[in-house]
C-alpha cells in the first residue's frame, strides 16, 4: 500500500508497536502510515478518582508512540461518569490491562458518584497524531536489485 490510515486504533492494542510494524510491512517502499491515537494523559480525571478510592485502574497505558508530529488535548463534557463509561464502551474500548480484575458494580457506582461530585463531568482526551514511513531503497539497494534482476535473466 502507498498509504494506511489508522484513526484511533492503536490504543486498543496490547502492543501497538507490533501492530505498527505489521502494517509497515504492508507498505510499498516510500509508503506511510498516518495515525491518531490516545496519549498517556487521556482520561486522567477518571484515573485520579479510581486511585483516590484505592481501586485498580484497568485503562490500558497509552504509551507515547514514535513519530508523533502533533498532539492536542480535547476536553469533552459528559452529563455524568456513567455516560463517559458508556461512550468508551461504544467506541470499542473493551481491552483492559493484563491481569486487571474488573470492578464490582458497587465499586463502579462509588467511582461514578465520586467522579460526579468532584469533577465538572469533563474528561481529557489526549490525542496524538503520527506518521510512520517505510524507507525507499537507496541507490545501493536499487543497484543490487537491478543486478539480481539482470543475473536472473
Coordinates of C-alpha atoms in Angstrom, one line a residue:
X1 CA 0.0 0.0 0.0
X2 CA 1.1 3.6 -0.5
X3 CA -0.9 4.8 2.5
X4 CA -2.6 3.2 5.5
X5 CA -4.7 5.4 7.7
X6 CA -5.4 4.3 11.3
X7 CA -7.8 6.5 13.2
X8 CA -8.0 5.8 17.0
X9 CA -6.9 2.1 16.6
X10 CA -3.5 1.6 18.2
X11 CA -4.5 2.5 21.7
X12 CA -6.7 -0.6 22.0
X13 CA -4.0 -3.0 21.0
X14 CA -2.0 -4.6 23.8
X15 CA 1.2 -4.0 21.8
X16 CA 0.8 -1.0 19.5
X17 CA 4.4 -1.2 18.3
X18 CA 3.9 -4.7 17.0
X19 CA 0.7 -3.6 15.2
X20 CA 2.6 -0.7 13.6
X21 CA 5.4 -3.0 12.5
X22 CA 2.9 -5.4 10.9
X23 CA 1.2 -2.6 9.0
X24 CA 4.6 -1.2 8.0
X25 CA 5.5 -4.5 6.2
X26 CA 2.4 -4.0 4.1
X27 CA 3.6 -0.7 2.8
X28 CA 5.3 -0.2 -0.5
X29 CA 8.8 1.5 -0.3
X30 CA 8.1 5.1 0.4
X31 CA 4.7 4.4 1.8
X32 CA 3.4 5.8 5.0
X33 CA 1.0 5.1 7.9
X34 CA -0.9 8.2 9.2
X35 CA -2.5 7.6 12.6
X36 CA -4.2 9.2 15.5
X37 CA -4.2 7.5 18.9
X38 CA -4.8 8.3 22.6
X39 CA -1.9 9.7 24.5
X40 CA -0.8 8.8 28.1
X41 CA -2.7 11.7 29.6
X42 CA -6.1 10.6 28.3
X43 CA -8.8 10.1 31.0
X44 CA -6.6 11.4 33.8
X45 CA -9.7 12.6 35.7
X46 CA -11.2 9.0 35.8
X47 CA -7.8 7.5 36.8
X48 CA -7.4 10.0 39.7
X49 CA -10.8 9.1 41.1
X50 CA -10.0 5.4 41.0
X51 CA -6.6 5.9 42.6
X52 CA -8.2 8.1 45.3
X53 CA -10.7 5.3 46.1
X54 CA -7.8 2.8 46.0
X55 CA -9.4 1.0 43.2
X56 CA -7.5 -0.6 40.3
X57 CA -7.2 1.3 37.1
X58 CA -7.9 -1.0 34.2
X59 CA -7.4 1.5 31.4
X60 CA -4.5 0.5 29.2
X61 CA -1.4 2.5 29.5
X62 CA -1.3 4.6 26.3
X63 CA 2.4 4.8 25.7
X64 CA 3.8 7.7 23.7
X65 CA 4.4 6.2 20.3
X66 CA 7.2 7.1 18.0
X67 CA 6.9 9.5 15.1
X68 CA 4.3 11.8 16.7
X69 CA 4.2 15.1 14.9
X70 CA 1.3 16.7 16.7
X71 CA -0.7 16.4 19.9
X72 CA -3.8 18.1 21.3
X73 CA -5.8 18.0 24.5
X74 CA -9.6 17.9 23.9
X75 CA -11.9 18.4 26.9
X76 CA -15.2 16.7 26.4
X77 CA -18.1 17.2 28.8
X78 CA -20.4 14.3 29.7
X79 CA -23.7 14.5 31.7
X80 CA -22.1 12.1 34.2
X81 CA -19.5 9.5 34.7
X82 CA -21.8 6.7 33.6
X83 CA -22.3 8.4 30.2
X84 CA -18.5 8.7 29.8
X85 CA -18.0 5.0 30.5
X86 CA -20.8 4.1 28.1
X87 CA -19.1 6.2 25.4
X88 CA -15.8 4.5 25.9
X89 CA -17.5 1.1 25.5
X90 CA -19.4 2.3 22.4
X91 CA -16.2 3.1 20.6
X92 CA -14.9 -0.4 21.2
X93 CA -12.7 0.1 24.2
X94 CA -13.1 -3.3 25.7
X95 CA -9.4 -4.1 26.2
X96 CA -8.2 -3.8 29.8
X97 CA -4.7 -4.1 31.3
X98 CA -3.4 -7.6 31.6
X99 CA -4.3 -9.1 35.0
X100 CA -6.9 -6.4 35.7
X101 CA -9.8 -7.6 37.8
X102 CA -12.9 -5.7 36.7
X103 CA -14.6 -3.5 39.3
X104 CA -17.7 -4.8 41.0
X105 CA -21.0 -2.9 40.4
X106 CA -20.6 -1.4 43.9
X107 CA -17.1 -0.1 43.1
X108 CA -18.2 1.3 39.8
X109 CA -21.2 3.1 41.4
X110 CA -18.9 4.5 44.1
X111 CA -16.3 5.7 41.5
X112 CA -19.1 7.3 39.3
X113 CA -20.6 9.0 42.3
X114 CA -17.2 10.3 43.4
X115 CA -16.4 11.5 39.9
X116 CA -19.7 13.3 39.6
X117 CA -19.1 15.0 42.9
X118 CA -15.5 16.1 42.4
X119 CA -15.4 16.9 38.7
X120 CA -17.4 19.1 36.3
X121 CA -18.0 15.9 34.3
X122 CA -15.3 16.9 31.8
X123 CA -12.8 14.3 30.6
X124 CA -9.5 14.9 28.9
X125 CA -8.8 13.2 25.6
X126 CA -5.0 13.4 24.9
X127 CA -4.8 12.9 21.1
X128 CA -1.6 12.1 19.3
X129 CA -1.0 12.3 15.5
X130 CA 1.8 10.4 13.9
X131 CA 3.3 9.3 10.7
X132 CA 5.4 6.2 10.1
X133 CA 7.3 5.9 6.8
X134 CA 8.7 2.9 5.1
X135 CA 12.0 3.8 3.6
X136 CA 12.5 3.9 -0.1
X137 CA 15.5 1.8 -1.2
X138 CA 18.7 3.9 -1.6
X139 CA 20.9 3.9 -4.6
X140 CA 23.0 1.0 -3.4
X141 CA 19.9 -1.2 -2.8
X142 CA 18.4 -0.3 -6.2
X143 CA 21.6 -1.2 -7.9
X144 CA 21.7 -4.5 -6.1
X145 CA 18.1 -5.2 -7.1
X146 CA 18.9 -4.3 -10.7
X147 CA 22.0 -6.6 -10.6
X148 CA 20.0 -9.5 -9.3
X149 CA 17.3 -9.0 -11.9
X150 CA 19.8 -9.0 -14.8
X151 CA 21.6 -12.0 -13.3
X152 CA 18.3 -13.9 -13.3
X153 CA 17.7 -13.2 -17.0

